Coordinates of C-alpha atoms and ligand atoms in Angstrom, one line a residue:
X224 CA 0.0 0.0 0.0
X225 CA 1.5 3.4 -0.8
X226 CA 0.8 5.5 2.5
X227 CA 1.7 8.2 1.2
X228 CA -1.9 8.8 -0.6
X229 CA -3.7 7.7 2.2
X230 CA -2.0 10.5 4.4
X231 CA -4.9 13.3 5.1
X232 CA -2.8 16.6 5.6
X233 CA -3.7 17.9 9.2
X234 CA -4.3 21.5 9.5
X235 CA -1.4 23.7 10.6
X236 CA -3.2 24.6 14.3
X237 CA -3.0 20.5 15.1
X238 CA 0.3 19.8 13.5
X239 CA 2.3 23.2 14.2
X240 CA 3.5 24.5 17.5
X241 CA 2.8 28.7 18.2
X242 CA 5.0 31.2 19.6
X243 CA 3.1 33.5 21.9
X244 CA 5.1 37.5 21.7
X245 CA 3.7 40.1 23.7
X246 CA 4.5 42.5 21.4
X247 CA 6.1 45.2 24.4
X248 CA 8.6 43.1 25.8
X249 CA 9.6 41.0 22.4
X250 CA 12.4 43.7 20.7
X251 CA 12.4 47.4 20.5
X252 CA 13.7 49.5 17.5
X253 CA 12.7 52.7 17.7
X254 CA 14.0 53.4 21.0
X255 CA 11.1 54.0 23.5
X256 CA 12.0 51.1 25.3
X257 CA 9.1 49.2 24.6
X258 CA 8.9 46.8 22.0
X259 CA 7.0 47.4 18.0
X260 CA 6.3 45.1 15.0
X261 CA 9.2 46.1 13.4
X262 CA 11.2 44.2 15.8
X263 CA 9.2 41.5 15.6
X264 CA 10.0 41.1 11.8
X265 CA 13.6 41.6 12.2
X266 CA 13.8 38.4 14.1
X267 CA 11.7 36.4 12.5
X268 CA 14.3 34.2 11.5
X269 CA 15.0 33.1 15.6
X270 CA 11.2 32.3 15.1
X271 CA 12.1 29.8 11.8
X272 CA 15.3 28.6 13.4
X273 CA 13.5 27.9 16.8
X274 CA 11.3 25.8 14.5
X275 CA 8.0 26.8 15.3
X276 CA 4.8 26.8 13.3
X277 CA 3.0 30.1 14.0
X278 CA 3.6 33.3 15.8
X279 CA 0.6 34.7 18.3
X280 CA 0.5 38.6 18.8
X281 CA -0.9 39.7 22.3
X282 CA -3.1 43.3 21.1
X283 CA -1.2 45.8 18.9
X284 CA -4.4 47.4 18.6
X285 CA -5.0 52.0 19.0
X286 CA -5.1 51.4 23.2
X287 CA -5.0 53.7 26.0
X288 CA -3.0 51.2 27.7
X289 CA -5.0 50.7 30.6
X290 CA -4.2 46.7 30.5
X291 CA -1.8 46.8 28.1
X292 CA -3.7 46.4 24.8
X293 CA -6.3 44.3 26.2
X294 CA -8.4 47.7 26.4
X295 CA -9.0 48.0 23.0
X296 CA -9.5 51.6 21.5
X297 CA -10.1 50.4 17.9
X298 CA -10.2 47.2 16.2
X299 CA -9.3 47.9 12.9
X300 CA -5.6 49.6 13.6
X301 CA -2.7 49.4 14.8
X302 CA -1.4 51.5 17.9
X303 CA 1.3 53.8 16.6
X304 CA 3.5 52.9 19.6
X305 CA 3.9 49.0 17.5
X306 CA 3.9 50.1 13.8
X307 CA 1.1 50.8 11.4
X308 CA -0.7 49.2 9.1
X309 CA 1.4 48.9 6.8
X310 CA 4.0 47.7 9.4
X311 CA 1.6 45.2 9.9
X312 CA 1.0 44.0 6.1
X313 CA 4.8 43.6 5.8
X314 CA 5.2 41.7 9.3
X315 CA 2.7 39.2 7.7
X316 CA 4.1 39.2 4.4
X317 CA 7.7 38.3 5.2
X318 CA 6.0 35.7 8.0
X319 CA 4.3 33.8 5.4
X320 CA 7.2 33.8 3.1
X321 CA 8.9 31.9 5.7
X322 CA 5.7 29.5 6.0
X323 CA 5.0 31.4 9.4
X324 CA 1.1 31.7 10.4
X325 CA 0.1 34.8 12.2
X326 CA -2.3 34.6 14.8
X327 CA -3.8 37.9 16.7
X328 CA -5.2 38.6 19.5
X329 CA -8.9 39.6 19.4
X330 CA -11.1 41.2 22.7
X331 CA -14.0 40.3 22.4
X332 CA -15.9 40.7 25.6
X333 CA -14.9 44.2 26.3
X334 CA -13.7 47.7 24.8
X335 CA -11.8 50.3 26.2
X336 CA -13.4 52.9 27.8
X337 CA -12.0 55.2 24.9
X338 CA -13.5 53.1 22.5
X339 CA -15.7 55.5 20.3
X340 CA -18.9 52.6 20.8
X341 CA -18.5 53.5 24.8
X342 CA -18.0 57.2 24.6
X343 CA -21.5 57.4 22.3
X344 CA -22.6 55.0 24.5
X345 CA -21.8 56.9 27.7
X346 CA -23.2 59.9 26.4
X347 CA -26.8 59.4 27.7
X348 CA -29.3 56.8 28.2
X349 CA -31.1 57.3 24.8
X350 CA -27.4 56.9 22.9
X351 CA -28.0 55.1 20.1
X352 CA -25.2 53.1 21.3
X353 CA -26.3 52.7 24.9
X354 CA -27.3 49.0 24.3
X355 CA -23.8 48.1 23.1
X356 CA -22.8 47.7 26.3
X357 CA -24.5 46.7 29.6
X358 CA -26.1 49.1 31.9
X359 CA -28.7 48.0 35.1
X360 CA -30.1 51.1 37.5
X361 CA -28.8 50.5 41.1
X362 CA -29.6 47.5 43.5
X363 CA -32.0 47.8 46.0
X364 CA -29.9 49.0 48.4
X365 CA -28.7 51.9 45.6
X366 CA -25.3 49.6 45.1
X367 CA -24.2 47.6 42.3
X368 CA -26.8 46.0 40.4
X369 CA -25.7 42.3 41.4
X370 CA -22.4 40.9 43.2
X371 CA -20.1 40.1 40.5
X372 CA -16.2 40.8 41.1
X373 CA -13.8 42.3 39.1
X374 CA -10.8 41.0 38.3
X375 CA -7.5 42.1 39.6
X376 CA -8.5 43.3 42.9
X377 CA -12.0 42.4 44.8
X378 CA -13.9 45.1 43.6
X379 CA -17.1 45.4 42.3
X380 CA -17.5 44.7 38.5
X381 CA -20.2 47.5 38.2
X382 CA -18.8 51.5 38.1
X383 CA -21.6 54.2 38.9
X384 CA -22.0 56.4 35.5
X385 CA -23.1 59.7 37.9
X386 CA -24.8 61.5 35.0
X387 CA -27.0 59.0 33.9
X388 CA -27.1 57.4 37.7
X389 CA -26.8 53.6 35.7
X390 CA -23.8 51.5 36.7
X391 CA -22.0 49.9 33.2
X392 CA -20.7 46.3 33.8
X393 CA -17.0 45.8 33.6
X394 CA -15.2 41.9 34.1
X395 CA -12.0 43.4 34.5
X396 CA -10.9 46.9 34.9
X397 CA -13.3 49.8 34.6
X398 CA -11.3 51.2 31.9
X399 CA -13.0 48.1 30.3
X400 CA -16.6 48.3 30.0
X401 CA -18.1 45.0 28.6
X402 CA -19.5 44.7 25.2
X403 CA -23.5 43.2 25.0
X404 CA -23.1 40.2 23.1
X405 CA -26.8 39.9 23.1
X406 CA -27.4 43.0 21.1
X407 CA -27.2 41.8 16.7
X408 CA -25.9 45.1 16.2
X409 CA -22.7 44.3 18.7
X410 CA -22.4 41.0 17.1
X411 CA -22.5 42.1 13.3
X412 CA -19.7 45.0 14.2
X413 CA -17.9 42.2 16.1
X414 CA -17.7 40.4 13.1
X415 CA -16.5 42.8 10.9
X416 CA -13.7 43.2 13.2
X417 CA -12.6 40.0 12.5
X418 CA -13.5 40.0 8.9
X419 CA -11.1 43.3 8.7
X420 CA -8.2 40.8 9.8
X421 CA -8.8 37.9 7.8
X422 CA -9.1 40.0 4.4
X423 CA -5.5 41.4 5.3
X424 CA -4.2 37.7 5.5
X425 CA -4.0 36.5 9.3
X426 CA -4.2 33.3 9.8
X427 CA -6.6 33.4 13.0
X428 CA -7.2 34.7 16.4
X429 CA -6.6 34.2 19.9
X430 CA -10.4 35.3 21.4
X431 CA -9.4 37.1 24.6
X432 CA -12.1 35.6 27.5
X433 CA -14.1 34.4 25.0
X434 CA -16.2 32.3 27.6
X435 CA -17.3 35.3 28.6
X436 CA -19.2 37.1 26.1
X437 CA -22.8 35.3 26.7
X438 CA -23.9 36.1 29.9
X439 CA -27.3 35.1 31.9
X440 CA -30.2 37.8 31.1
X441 CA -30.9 38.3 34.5
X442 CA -27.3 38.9 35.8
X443 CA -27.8 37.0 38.2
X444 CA -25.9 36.8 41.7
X445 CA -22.9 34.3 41.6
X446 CA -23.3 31.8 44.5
X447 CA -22.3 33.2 47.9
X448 CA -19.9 31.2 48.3
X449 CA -17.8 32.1 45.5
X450 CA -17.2 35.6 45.9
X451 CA -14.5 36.8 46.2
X452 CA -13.9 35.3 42.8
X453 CA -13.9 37.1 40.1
X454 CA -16.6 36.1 37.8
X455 CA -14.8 35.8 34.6
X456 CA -13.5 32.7 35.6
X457 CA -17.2 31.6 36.7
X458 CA -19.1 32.7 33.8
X459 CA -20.1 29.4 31.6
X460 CA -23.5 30.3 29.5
X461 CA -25.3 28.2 27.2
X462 CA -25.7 32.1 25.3
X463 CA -22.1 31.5 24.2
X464 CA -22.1 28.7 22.5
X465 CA -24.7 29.9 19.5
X466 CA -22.2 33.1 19.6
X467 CA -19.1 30.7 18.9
X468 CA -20.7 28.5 16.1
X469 CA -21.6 32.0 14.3
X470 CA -17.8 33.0 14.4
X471 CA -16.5 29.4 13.2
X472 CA -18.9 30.1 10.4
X473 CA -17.5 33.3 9.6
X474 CA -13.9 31.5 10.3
X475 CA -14.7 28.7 7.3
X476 CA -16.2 30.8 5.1
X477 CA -12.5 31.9 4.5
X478 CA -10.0 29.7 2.3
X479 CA -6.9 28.5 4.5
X480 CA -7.5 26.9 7.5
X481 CA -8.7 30.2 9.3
X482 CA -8.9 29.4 13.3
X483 CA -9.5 30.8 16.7
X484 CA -8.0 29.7 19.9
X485 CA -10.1 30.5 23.0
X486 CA -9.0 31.8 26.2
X487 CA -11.5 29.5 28.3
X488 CA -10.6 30.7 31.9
X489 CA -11.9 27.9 33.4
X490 CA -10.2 25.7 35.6
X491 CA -11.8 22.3 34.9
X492 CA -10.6 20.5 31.6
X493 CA -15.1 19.3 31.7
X494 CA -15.6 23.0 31.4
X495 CA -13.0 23.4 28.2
X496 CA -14.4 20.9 26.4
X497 CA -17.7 21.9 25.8
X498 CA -16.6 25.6 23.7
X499 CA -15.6 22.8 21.2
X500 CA -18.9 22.1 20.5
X501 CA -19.6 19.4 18.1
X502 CA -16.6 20.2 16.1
X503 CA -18.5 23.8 15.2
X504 CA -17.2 25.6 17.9
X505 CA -14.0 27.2 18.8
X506 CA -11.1 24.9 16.5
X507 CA -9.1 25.1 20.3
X508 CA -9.5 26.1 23.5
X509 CA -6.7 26.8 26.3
X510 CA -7.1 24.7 28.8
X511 CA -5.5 26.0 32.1
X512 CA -5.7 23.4 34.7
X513 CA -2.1 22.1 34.1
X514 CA -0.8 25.1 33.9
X515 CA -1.7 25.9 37.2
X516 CA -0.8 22.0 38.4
X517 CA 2.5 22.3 40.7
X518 CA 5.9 20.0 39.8
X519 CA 4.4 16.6 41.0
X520 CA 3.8 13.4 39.7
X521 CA 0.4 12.0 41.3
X522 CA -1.2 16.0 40.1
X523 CA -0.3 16.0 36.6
X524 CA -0.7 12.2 36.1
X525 CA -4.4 13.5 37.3
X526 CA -4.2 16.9 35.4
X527 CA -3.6 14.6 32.1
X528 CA -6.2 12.1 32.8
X529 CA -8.8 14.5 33.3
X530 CA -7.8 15.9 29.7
X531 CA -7.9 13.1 28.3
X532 CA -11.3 11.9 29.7
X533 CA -12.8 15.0 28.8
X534 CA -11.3 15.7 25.1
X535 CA -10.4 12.6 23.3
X536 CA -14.4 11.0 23.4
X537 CA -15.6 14.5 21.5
X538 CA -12.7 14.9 19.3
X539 CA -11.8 17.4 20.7
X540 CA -8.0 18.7 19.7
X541 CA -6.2 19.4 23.4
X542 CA -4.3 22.6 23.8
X543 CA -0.8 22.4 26.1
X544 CA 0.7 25.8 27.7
X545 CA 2.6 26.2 30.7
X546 CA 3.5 30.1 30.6
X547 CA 2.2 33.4 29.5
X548 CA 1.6 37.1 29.8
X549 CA -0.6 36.4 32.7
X550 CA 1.4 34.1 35.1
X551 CA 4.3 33.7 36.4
X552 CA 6.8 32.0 34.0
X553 CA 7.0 27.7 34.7
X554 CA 10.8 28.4 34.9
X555 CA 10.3 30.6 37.9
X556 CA 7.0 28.6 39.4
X557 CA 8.8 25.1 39.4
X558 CA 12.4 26.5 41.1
X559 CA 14.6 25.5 39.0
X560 CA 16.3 25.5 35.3
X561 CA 16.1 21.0 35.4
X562 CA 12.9 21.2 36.0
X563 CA 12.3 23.5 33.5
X564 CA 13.9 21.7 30.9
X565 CA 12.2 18.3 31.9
X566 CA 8.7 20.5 31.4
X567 CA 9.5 21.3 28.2
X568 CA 9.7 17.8 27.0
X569 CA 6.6 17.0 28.9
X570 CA 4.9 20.2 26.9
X571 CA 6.5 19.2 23.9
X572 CA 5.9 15.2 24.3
X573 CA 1.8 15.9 24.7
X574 CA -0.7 14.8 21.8
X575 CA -1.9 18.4 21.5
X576 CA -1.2 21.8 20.0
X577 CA 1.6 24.0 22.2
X578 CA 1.7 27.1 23.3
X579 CA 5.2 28.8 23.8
X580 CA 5.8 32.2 25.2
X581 CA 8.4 33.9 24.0
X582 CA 11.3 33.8 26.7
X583 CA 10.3 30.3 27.7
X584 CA 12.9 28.8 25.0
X585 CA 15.7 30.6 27.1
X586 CA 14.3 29.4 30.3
X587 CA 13.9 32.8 31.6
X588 CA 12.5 33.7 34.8
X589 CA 10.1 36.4 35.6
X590 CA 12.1 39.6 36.6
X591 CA 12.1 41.4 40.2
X592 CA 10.1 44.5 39.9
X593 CA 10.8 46.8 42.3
X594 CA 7.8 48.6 43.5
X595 CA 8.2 51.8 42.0
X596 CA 8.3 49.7 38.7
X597 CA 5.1 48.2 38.9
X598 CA 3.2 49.7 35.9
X599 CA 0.3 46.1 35.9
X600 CA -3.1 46.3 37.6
X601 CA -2.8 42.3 38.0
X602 CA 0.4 42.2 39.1
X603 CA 1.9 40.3 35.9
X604 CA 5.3 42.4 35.3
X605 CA 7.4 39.8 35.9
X606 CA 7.0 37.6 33.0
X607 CA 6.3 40.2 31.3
X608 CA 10.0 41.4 31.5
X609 CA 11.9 42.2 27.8
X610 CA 14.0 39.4 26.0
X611 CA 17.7 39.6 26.3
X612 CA 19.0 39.3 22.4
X613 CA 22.8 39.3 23.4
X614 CA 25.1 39.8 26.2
X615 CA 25.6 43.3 25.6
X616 CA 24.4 46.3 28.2
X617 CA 20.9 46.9 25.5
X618 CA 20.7 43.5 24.6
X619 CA 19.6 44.1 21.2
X620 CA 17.0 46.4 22.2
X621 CA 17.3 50.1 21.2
X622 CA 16.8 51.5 24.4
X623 CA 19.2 50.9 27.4
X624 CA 16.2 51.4 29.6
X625 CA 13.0 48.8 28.8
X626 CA 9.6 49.4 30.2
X627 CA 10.3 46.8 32.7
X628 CA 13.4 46.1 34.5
X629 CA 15.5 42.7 32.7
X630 CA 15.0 38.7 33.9
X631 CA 17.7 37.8 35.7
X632 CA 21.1 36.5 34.3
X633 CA 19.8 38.3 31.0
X634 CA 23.6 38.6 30.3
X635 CA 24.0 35.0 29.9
X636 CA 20.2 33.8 28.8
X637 CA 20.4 36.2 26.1
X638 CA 19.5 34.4 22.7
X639 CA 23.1 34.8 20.9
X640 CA 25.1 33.6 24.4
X641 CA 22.7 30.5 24.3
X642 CA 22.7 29.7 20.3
X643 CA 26.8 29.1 20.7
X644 CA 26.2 26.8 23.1
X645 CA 24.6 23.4 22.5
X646 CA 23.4 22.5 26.1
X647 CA 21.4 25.3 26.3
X648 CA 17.8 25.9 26.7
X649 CA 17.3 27.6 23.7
X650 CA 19.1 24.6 21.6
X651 CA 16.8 21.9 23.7
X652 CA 13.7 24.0 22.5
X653 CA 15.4 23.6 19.1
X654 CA 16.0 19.9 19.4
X655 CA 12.5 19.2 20.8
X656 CA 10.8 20.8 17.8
X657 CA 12.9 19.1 15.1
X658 CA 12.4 15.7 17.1
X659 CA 8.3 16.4 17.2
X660 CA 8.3 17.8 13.4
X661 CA 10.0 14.5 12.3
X662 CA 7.7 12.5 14.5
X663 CA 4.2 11.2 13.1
X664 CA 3.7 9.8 16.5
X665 CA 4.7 13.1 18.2
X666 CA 2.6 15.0 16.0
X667 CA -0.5 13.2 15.5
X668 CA -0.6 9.8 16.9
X669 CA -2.7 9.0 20.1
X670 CA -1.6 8.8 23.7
X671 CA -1.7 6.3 26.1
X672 CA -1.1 6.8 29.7
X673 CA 1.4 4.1 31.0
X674 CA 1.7 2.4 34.7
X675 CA 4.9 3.5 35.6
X676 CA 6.7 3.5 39.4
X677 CA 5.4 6.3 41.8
X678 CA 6.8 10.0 40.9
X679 CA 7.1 8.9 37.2
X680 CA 4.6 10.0 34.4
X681 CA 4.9 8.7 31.3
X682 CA 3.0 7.9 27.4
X683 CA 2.7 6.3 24.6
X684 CA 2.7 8.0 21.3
X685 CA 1.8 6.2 18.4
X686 CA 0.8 6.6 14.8
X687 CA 1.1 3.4 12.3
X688 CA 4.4 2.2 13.3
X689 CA 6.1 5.0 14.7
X690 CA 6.0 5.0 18.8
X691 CA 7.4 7.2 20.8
X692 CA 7.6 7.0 24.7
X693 CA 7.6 10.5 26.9
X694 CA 9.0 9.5 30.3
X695 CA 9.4 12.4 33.1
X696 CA 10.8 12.3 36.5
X697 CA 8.6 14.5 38.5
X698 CA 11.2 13.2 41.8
X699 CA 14.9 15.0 42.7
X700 CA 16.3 11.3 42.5
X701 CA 16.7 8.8 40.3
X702 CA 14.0 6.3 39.5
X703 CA 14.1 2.4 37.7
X704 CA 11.9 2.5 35.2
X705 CA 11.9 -0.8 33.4
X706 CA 9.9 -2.3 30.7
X707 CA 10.7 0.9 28.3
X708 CA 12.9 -0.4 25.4
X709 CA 14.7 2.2 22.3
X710 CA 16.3 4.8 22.2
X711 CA 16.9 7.7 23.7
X712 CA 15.8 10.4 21.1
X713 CA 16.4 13.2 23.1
X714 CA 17.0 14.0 27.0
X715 CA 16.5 17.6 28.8
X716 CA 19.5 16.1 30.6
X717 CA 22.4 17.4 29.0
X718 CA 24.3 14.7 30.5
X719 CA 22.9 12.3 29.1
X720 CA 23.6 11.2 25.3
X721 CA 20.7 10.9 22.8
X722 CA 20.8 7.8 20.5
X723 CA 22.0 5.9 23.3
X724 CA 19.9 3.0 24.2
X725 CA 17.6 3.8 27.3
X726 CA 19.1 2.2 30.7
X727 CA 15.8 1.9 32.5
X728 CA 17.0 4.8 34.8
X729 CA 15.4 8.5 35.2
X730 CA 17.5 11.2 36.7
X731 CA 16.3 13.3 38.8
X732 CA 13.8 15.8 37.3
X733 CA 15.1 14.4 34.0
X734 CA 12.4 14.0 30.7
X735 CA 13.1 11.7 27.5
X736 CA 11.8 11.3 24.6
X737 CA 12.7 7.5 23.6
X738 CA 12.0 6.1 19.8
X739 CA 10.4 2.5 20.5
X740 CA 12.4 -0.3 19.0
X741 CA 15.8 -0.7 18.0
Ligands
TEU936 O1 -6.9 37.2 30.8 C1 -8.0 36.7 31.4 C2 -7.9 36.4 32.8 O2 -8.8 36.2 33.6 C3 -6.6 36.2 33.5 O3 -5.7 35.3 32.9 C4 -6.1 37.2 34.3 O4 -4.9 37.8 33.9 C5 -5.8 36.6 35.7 O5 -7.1 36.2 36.2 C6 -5.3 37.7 36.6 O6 -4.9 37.0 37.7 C7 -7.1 37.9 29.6 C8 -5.7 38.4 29.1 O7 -4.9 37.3 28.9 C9 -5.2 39.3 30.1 O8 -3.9 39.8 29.8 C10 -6.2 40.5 30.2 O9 -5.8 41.4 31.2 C11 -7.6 40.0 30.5 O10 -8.0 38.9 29.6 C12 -8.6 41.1 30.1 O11 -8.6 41.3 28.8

């Protein structure tokens, strides 16, 4: 049989692996010490030689700056501080040349408060635009209208408008009023946001707190026992999903694989799975839970399970991330740089479609921001600190003096100081990427879950007759793990040397990747 026919070509956001930047903290050219497109596209080729698959671009968006982007000012632009349009087009352009996907991020659920929707719509209570967003008269007792929490800091998600007396809802910070998904107008204008992108060539979206945007007509209370939570990580309507099968329509309507990743902030993999829908939902959806799953065997052997469970019987493709612009880096929340290199393995080894943020392939850890430093409402500066691009005073950037102070050792994880040598980070990244592009199993083939000895997780890849085994020592000794036979493809030990045959012993916090058979 000539398997090469029967081969049915996966699309890129299952086979490929994305490279989260936030655009601020990536490079900076122009010398205002935060980051712009331009310096995106000058290294695009760290991006190629990295071997990754797509490139996701937290907001770039016209923004007050209130959270960073994620206040969005104007959907169809780009904030002069990152570039311009045409900036934009040629970031793209020479991205695709190199067989790069582009991803951005889209807001959905709210605005900015600058936004010209929410200044009409502020304007009075018979604004044409009023309905855009969501306004309730005072509670009984002349408070908030219900007991929903913002996030950020235990406040309430409601701000008093004292002209028109109404309070406007707000899910994270004022500056943020939410958008009324349950208005067609909102929706349409929605959608020509995203339409804007796609006819300019981006290859999808990341939908900012996506489970968010249907919300229960009545508002009502979130369960006492709840609050303080913030209710963006509560809200889970059945309004949403009708919302998310009219954006995958718009999605296929396009030619190319168009997709969206969600932001599901919801902790339980159950949760996740349903804004898949039945395949006519969201293409992906983050899934959280491991991310927030400490450095220990009998949690993430759970963490995976549940995953598993809860994906694999829909078809459901999984999503994998262990860092972003919101948390604190994995490098710095599992203490040390073996553990961070046996996590990348683990991320790398999963049946799934990764996530890397930028800096994570250097093993950086979040910086210490001093508090007259601290510019975030969430308190998310440190892994939000800029990326070292060589070992001298600027490192690359064109500033001497970033937006946020460096990560440490940024003198020695800089990307040139770690591409000379081959036991880095950077090069395990490398090797992991090359090992998982060349793998059928790695790429597409299922997982099993194996019985291994206590503090060990391990699985099965397999796809036809290529297997792959993902062993990782979640212990600070060494472990027997028999019954494994092959070899050893790679190992985030540098120590230990690949295409040897596997011994049966783990190192302490080591991870391998070993090729089944001889
Ligand atoms: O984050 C959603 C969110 O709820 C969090 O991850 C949040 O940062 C965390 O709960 C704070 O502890 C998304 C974006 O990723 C984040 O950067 C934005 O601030 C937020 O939405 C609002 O747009």
């Amino acid at each position: 049989m000539d398997r090469g026919s029967t081969e049915v070509a996966e699309p890129w956001w299952r086979s490929g692996v994305v490279y989260q930047i936030y655009p601020r903290s990536f490079c900076d050219t122009d010398g205002d010490g935060v980051g712009d497109l331009e310096g995106i596209r000058r290294h695009l080729d760290h991006l190629t030689w990295l071997g990754v698959d797509a490139l996701w671009l937290s907001p770039v968006y016209p923004s007050p700056m209130a959270d960073f982007g994620y206040d969005v000012a104007d959907y169809c632009d780009i904030d002069p501080l990152f570039g311009s349009l045409d900036t934009f087009d040629a970031l793209v352009a020479e991205a695709h040349r190199r067989d790069l996907r582009v991803i951005l991020d889209w807001v959905p659920n709210h605005t900015s408060d600058q936004h010209a929707w929410f200044r009409e719509a502020r304007s009075g209570p018979d604004a044409a635009r009023r309905d855009w967003y969501v306004w309730r008269d005072p509670g009984p007792d002349g408070g908030p209208p219900n007991n929903w929490v913002a996030a950020f800091s235990p406040s309430p998600a409601w701000t008093l408008d004292e002209a028109s007396g109404q309070y406007y809802l707000h899910l994270f910070l004022p500056e943020q009023p939410d958008l009324n998904w349950a208005n067609p107008d909102v929706r349409s204008a929605m959608h020509d946001t995203l339409r804007f992108w796609l006819d300019r060539g981006v290859d999808g979206f990341r939908a900012d707190v996506v489970h968010c945007i249907g919300k229960a007509p009545a508002l009502d209370d979130d369960p006492p026992e709840y609050v303080p939570l913030p209710h963006c990580i509560l809200n889970d309507r059945p309004e949403t999903h009708p919302m998310l099968r009219d954006l995958r329509r718009l999605l296929d309507g396009y030619e190319g694989d168009r997709m969206m990743v969600g932001e599901v902030v919801l902790l339980d993999p159950a949760l996740v799975a349903s804004y898949y829908g039945r395949g006519d939902e969201l293409q992906l959806a983050f899934n959280f839970a491991p991310l927030h799953t400490a450095w220990d065997a009998t949690r993430w052997r759970d963490v995976l399970t549940r995953t598993q469970a809860e994906l694999e019987p829909i078809g459901a493709w999984p999503t994998w991330v262990l860092s972003n612009h919101d948390n604190p880096r994995h490098r710095t929340r599992y203490g040390s740089t073996a553990r961070a290199r046996a996590a990348a393995v683990l991320l790398l080894g999963l049946r799934g479609t990764p996530f890397l943020y930028a800096g994570e392939e250097l093993g950086l850890e979040d910086a210490a921001v001093p508090a007259d430093r601290v510019v975030d409402p969430g308190g998310r500066d440190g892994c939000r600190a800029p990326l070292p691009w060589d070992a001298s005073e600027g490192h690359g950037w064109a500033s001497l003096d970033p937006w946020l102070p460096w990560p440490p050792h940024s003198d020695r994880l800089d990307v040139a100081s770690q591409r000379e040598d081959p036991d880095s980070m950077l090069h395990l990244y490398r090797r992991l990427l090359a090992v998982r592009r060349g793998s059928p199993a790695l790429v597409r083939g299922d997982q099993e879950l194996l019985d291994l000895p206590e503090g060990v997780v391990g699985w099965r890849r397999r796809y036809r007759d290529d297997v792959r085994v993902v062993l990782v020592n979640f212990t600070a000794g060494d472990v027997a793990v028999p019954g494994v036979d092959g070899t050893v493809e790679v190992s985030s030990c540098p120590e230990r040397r690949s295409t040897a045959a596997f011994d049966a012993t783990l190192g302490g916090d080591e991870a391998v990747i070993v090729r089944a058979g001889p």
